[in-house]
C-alpha positions as a Markdown table, in Angstrom:
| # | Residue | x | y | z |
|---|---|---|---|---|
| 1 | Met | 0.0 | 0.0 | 0.0 |
| 2 | Ala | 2.8 | 2.4 | 0.8 |
| 3 | Asn | 4.2 | 1.9 | -2.7 |
| 4 | Ala | 0.9 | 2.8 | -4.3 |
| 5 | Ser | 0.7 | 5.9 | -2.2 |
| 6 | Ala | 4.2 | 6.9 | -3.2 |
| 7 | Lys | 3.4 | 6.3 | -6.8 |
| 8 | Arg | 0.3 | 8.5 | -6.5 |
| 9 | Ile | 2.2 | 11.3 | -4.9 |
| 10 | Ala | 4.9 | 11.0 | -7.5 |
| 11 | Gly | 2.4 | 11.3 | -10.3 |
| 12 | Gln | 0.7 | 14.3 | -8.7 |
| 13 | Asn | 4.1 | 15.9 | -8.2 |
| 14 | Asp | 5.1 | 15.3 | -11.9 |
| 15 | Ala | 1.9 | 17.0 | -13.1 |
| 16 | Thr | 2.4 | 19.9 | -10.7 |
| 17 | Ile | 6.0 | 20.3 | -11.8 |
| 18 | Lys | 4.9 | 20.4 | -15.5 |
| 19 | Thr | 2.4 | 23.1 | -14.6 |
| 20 | Leu | 5.1 | 25.1 | -12.8 |
| 21 | Arg | 7.5 | 24.9 | -15.7 |
| 22 | Leu | 4.8 | 25.9 | -18.2 |
| 23 | Gly | 3.6 | 28.7 | -15.9 |
| 24 | Met | 7.0 | 30.3 | -15.8 |
| 25 | Ile | 6.9 | 30.9 | -19.5 |
| 26 | Leu | 3.2 | 31.2 | -20.4 |
| 27 | Pro | 2.3 | 34.3 | -18.3 |
| 28 | Thr | 5.1 | 36.3 | -19.9 |
| 29 | Ile | 4.0 | 35.3 | -23.4 |
| 30 | Leu | 0.3 | 36.1 | -22.6 |
| 31 | Ser | 1.2 | 39.4 | -21.1 |
| 32 | Leu | 3.1 | 40.4 | -24.2 |
| 33 | Leu | 0.3 | 39.2 | -26.5 |
| 34 | Leu | -2.4 | 41.0 | -24.5 |
| 35 | Arg | -0.3 | 44.2 | -24.6 |
| 36 | Leu | 0.0 | 43.8 | -28.3 |
| 37 | Ile | -3.7 | 43.3 | -28.7 |
| 38 | Phe | -5.3 | 45.6 | -26.2 |
| 39 | Arg | -2.6 | 48.1 | -25.2 |
| 40 | Arg | -0.4 | 48.7 | -28.2 |
| 41 | Ser | 0.6 | 52.1 | -26.8 |
| 42 | Ser | 2.3 | 50.4 | -23.8 |
| 43 | Leu | 4.9 | 48.7 | -26.1 |
| 44 | Pro | 7.7 | 48.7 | -25.4 |
| 45 | Pro | 7.1 | 48.6 | -21.6 |
| 46 | Ser | 8.4 | 51.6 | -19.6 |
| 47 | Lys | 11.5 | 51.1 | -17.4 |
| 48 | Ser | 9.4 | 51.2 | -14.2 |
| 49 | Ser | 7.0 | 48.6 | -15.6 |
| 50 | Leu | 9.9 | 46.4 | -16.6 |
| 51 | Ala | 11.6 | 46.8 | -13.2 |
| 52 | Leu | 8.3 | 45.9 | -11.5 |
| 53 | Tyr | 7.9 | 42.8 | -13.7 |
| 54 | Ile | 11.5 | 41.6 | -13.0 |
| 55 | Ala | 11.2 | 42.4 | -9.2 |
| 56 | Thr | 8.1 | 40.2 | -9.0 |
| 57 | Phe | 9.3 | 37.6 | -11.4 |
| 58 | Met | 12.4 | 36.8 | -9.3 |
| 59 | Pro | 10.6 | 35.6 | -6.1 |
| 60 | Ser | 8.2 | 33.6 | -8.4 |
| 61 | Phe | 11.2 | 32.0 | -10.2 |
| 62 | Phe | 13.0 | 31.1 | -7.0 |
| 63 | Leu | 9.9 | 29.7 | -5.4 |
| 64 | Ser | 9.1 | 27.7 | -8.5 |
| 65 | Asn | 12.6 | 26.2 | -8.6 |
| 66 | Tyr | 12.4 | 25.4 | -4.9 |
| 67 | Leu | 9.1 | 23.6 | -5.4 |
| 68 | Val | 10.5 | 21.7 | -8.4 |
| 69 | Arg | 13.6 | 20.7 | -6.4 |
| 70 | Ile | 11.7 | 19.4 | -3.3 |
| 71 | Gly | 8.9 | 17.8 | -5.3 |
| 72 | Ser | 10.8 | 16.0 | -8.0 |
| 73 | Pro | 10.5 | 12.2 | -7.8 |
| 74 | Arg | 13.8 | 10.4 | -8.0 |
| 75 | Arg | 13.9 | 7.3 | -10.1 |
| 76 | Asp | 16.6 | 4.6 | -10.7 |
| 77 | Pro | 18.3 | 5.5 | -14.0 |
| 78 | Thr | 18.7 | 1.9 | -15.1 |
| 79 | Thr | 15.3 | 0.4 | -14.2 |
| 80 | Gly | 13.1 | 3.5 | -13.9 |
| 81 | Thr | 11.7 | 2.4 | -10.5 |
| 82 | Leu | 10.7 | 5.0 | -8.0 |
| 83 | Met | 13.4 | 5.6 | -5.4 |
| 84 | Thr | 11.8 | 8.6 | -3.6 |
| 85 | Tyr | 8.7 | 10.5 | -4.5 |
| 86 | Gly | 9.9 | 13.9 | -3.2 |
| 87 | Glu | 7.9 | 16.1 | -0.9 |
| 88 | Asp | 4.1 | 16.1 | -1.3 |
| 89 | Leu | 3.4 | 19.4 | -3.2 |
| 90 | Ser | -0.2 | 19.4 | -2.2 |
| 91 | Gln | 0.5 | 19.7 | 1.5 |
| 92 | Gln | -0.5 | 22.7 | 3.6 |
| 93 | Gly | 1.8 | 25.3 | 5.1 |
| 94 | Ile | 4.9 | 26.7 | 3.4 |
| 95 | Thr | 4.3 | 24.8 | 0.2 |
| 96 | Glu | 0.8 | 26.2 | -0.1 |
| 97 | Trp | 2.0 | 29.7 | 0.5 |
| 98 | Cys | 4.7 | 29.3 | -2.2 |
| 99 | Phe | 2.0 | 28.4 | -4.7 |
| 100 | Asp | -0.1 | 31.3 | -3.6 |
| 101 | Ile | 2.8 | 33.7 | -4.3 |
| 102 | Ile | 3.5 | 32.1 | -7.6 |
| 103 | Tyr | -0.2 | 32.3 | -8.7 |
| 104 | Ile | -0.6 | 35.9 | -7.6 |
| 105 | Thr | 2.5 | 36.8 | -9.6 |
| 106 | Trp | 1.1 | 35.1 | -12.7 |
| 107 | Ala | -2.2 | 36.8 | -12.3 |
| 108 | Cys | -0.6 | 40.2 | -12.0 |
| 109 | Gln | 1.6 | 39.6 | -15.0 |
| 110 | Ile | -1.3 | 38.6 | -17.2 |
| 111 | Gly | -3.6 | 41.3 | -15.7 |
| 112 | Ser | -1.0 | 44.1 | -16.3 |
| 113 | Gly | -0.7 | 43.1 | -19.9 |
| 114 | Ala | -4.5 | 43.2 | -20.4 |
| 115 | Phe | -5.6 | 46.0 | -18.1 |
| 116 | Gly | -2.6 | 48.2 | -17.2 |
| 117 | Glu | 0.0 | 48.7 | -14.6 |
| 118 | Trp | -2.6 | 49.3 | -11.8 |
| 119 | Val | -3.1 | 45.5 | -11.6 |
| 120 | Trp | 0.2 | 45.3 | -9.8 |
| 121 | Trp | -1.5 | 46.8 | -6.7 |
| 122 | Phe | -3.0 | 43.3 | -6.2 |
| 123 | Tyr | 0.5 | 42.1 | -5.4 |
| 124 | Leu | 0.1 | 43.8 | -2.0 |
| 125 | Val | -2.2 | 40.9 | -1.0 |
| 126 | Ile | 0.9 | 38.9 | -0.2 |
| 127 | Pro | 2.4 | 41.2 | 2.5 |
| 128 | Leu | -1.1 | 42.0 | 3.9 |
| 129 | Tyr | -1.8 | 38.3 | 4.3 |
| 130 | Ala | 1.6 | 37.8 | 6.0 |
| 131 | Val | 0.8 | 40.6 | 8.4 |
| 132 | Tyr | -2.6 | 39.1 | 9.1 |
| 133 | Lys | -1.1 | 35.7 | 9.8 |
| 134 | Leu | 1.5 | 37.2 | 12.1 |
| 135 | Trp | -1.1 | 39.2 | 14.0 |
| 136 | Ser | -3.6 | 36.4 | 14.4 |
| 137 | Ser | -1.2 | 33.6 | 15.3 |
| 138 | Leu | 1.6 | 35.3 | 17.1 |
| 139 | Ile | 1.2 | 39.0 | 18.1 |
| 140 | Ser | -2.5 | 39.0 | 19.2 |
| 141 | Pro | -2.3 | 36.0 | 21.5 |
| 142 | Met | 0.8 | 37.5 | 23.2 |
| 143 | Leu | -0.7 | 41.0 | 23.6 |
| 144 | Leu | -4.2 | 40.0 | 24.4 |
| 145 | Gly | -3.4 | 36.8 | 26.3 |
| 146 | Arg | -6.0 | 34.7 | 24.5 |
| 147 | Gly | -6.3 | 31.1 | 25.6 |
| 148 | Ala | -5.1 | 31.8 | 29.2 |
| 149 | Ala | -8.6 | 31.9 | 30.9 |
| 150 | Pro | -12.2 | 32.1 | 29.8 |
| 151 | Ala | -13.7 | 35.6 | 29.8 |
| 152 | Ser | -16.6 | 34.7 | 32.0 |
| 153 | Ala | -18.2 | 31.9 | 33.9 |
| 154 | Glu | -20.9 | 31.6 | 31.2 |
| 155 | Asp | -18.4 | 30.5 | 28.6 |
| 156 | Thr | -17.3 | 27.4 | 30.6 |
| 157 | Pro | -19.4 | 24.3 | 29.9 |
| 158 | Thr | -21.0 | 23.0 | 33.1 |
| 159 | Glu | -21.7 | 19.4 | 32.0 |
| 160 | Ser | -20.7 | 17.3 | 29.1 |
| 161 | Val | -23.5 | 15.2 | 27.7 |
| 162 | Ser | -23.0 | 12.6 | 25.0 |
| 163 | Lys | -25.2 | 12.5 | 21.9 |
| 164 | Arg | -26.8 | 9.2 | 23.1 |
| 165 | Gln | -27.6 | 10.7 | 26.5 |
| 166 | Asp | -29.1 | 13.8 | 24.9 |
| 167 | Lys | -31.2 | 11.6 | 22.6 |
| 168 | Leu | -32.5 | 9.5 | 25.5 |
| 169 | Arg | -33.4 | 12.6 | 27.5 |
| 170 | Lys | -35.4 | 14.0 | 24.6 |
| 171 | Arg | -37.3 | 10.7 | 24.2 |
| 172 | Gln | -38.0 | 10.7 | 27.9 |
| 173 | Glu | -39.4 | 14.2 | 27.8 |
| 174 | Arg | -41.8 | 13.2 | 25.0 |
| 175 | Gly | -43.0 | 10.3 | 27.1 |
| 176 | Asp | -41.6 | 7.6 | 24.8 |
| 177 | Pro | -42.4 | 4.2 | 26.4 |
| 178 | Arg | -39.0 | 2.8 | 25.3 |
| 179 | Val | -37.4 | 5.1 | 27.8 |
| 180 | Gln | -38.3 | 4.7 | 31.5 |
| 181 | Ala | -37.2 | 6.9 | 34.2 |
| 182 | Arg | -35.6 | 4.9 | 37.0 |
| 183 | Ser | -34.8 | 6.2 | 40.4 |
| 184 | Val | -31.5 | 5.3 | 41.8 |
| 185 | Arg | -31.4 | 3.9 | 45.3 |
| 186 | Lys | -28.6 | 4.7 | 47.6 |
């Protein structure tokens, strides 16, 4: 079973790596084509537009190469059997954030070609999200002391009742003959 899982992850990683490699070329070509079709006056791009494009392309390029490096399955050169499947590229956390940055970069590249340079303002989503994650997971709990104690006595649960006990209580309240109230002798 473990071998089947490794093969499945390796296949998913191969498909994702192909998409990453295609994605490093395709947004650039689409951006130039869209500029040619819709915004001929913006050709050739201004120096500031080109500098912005290069400045955002570099993180995308490095993150893409990082994901390709960690996710590439390694196979035996002679037999072609799977040796290691690499890291799972569909996992949450840092890998997911790398993909988010890459996808936002691609969207901004294509959008700037079609609609103009104002689309690059959407790139600010990345640092804003980073600040939000820092605030919600690190800064806010330290400053506000969340998780230390409940705010009031009303927030604390008084009694834990299982689903079965709750169901039996409701039946008893309806007068269901299957449930009989028994008094406990001490």
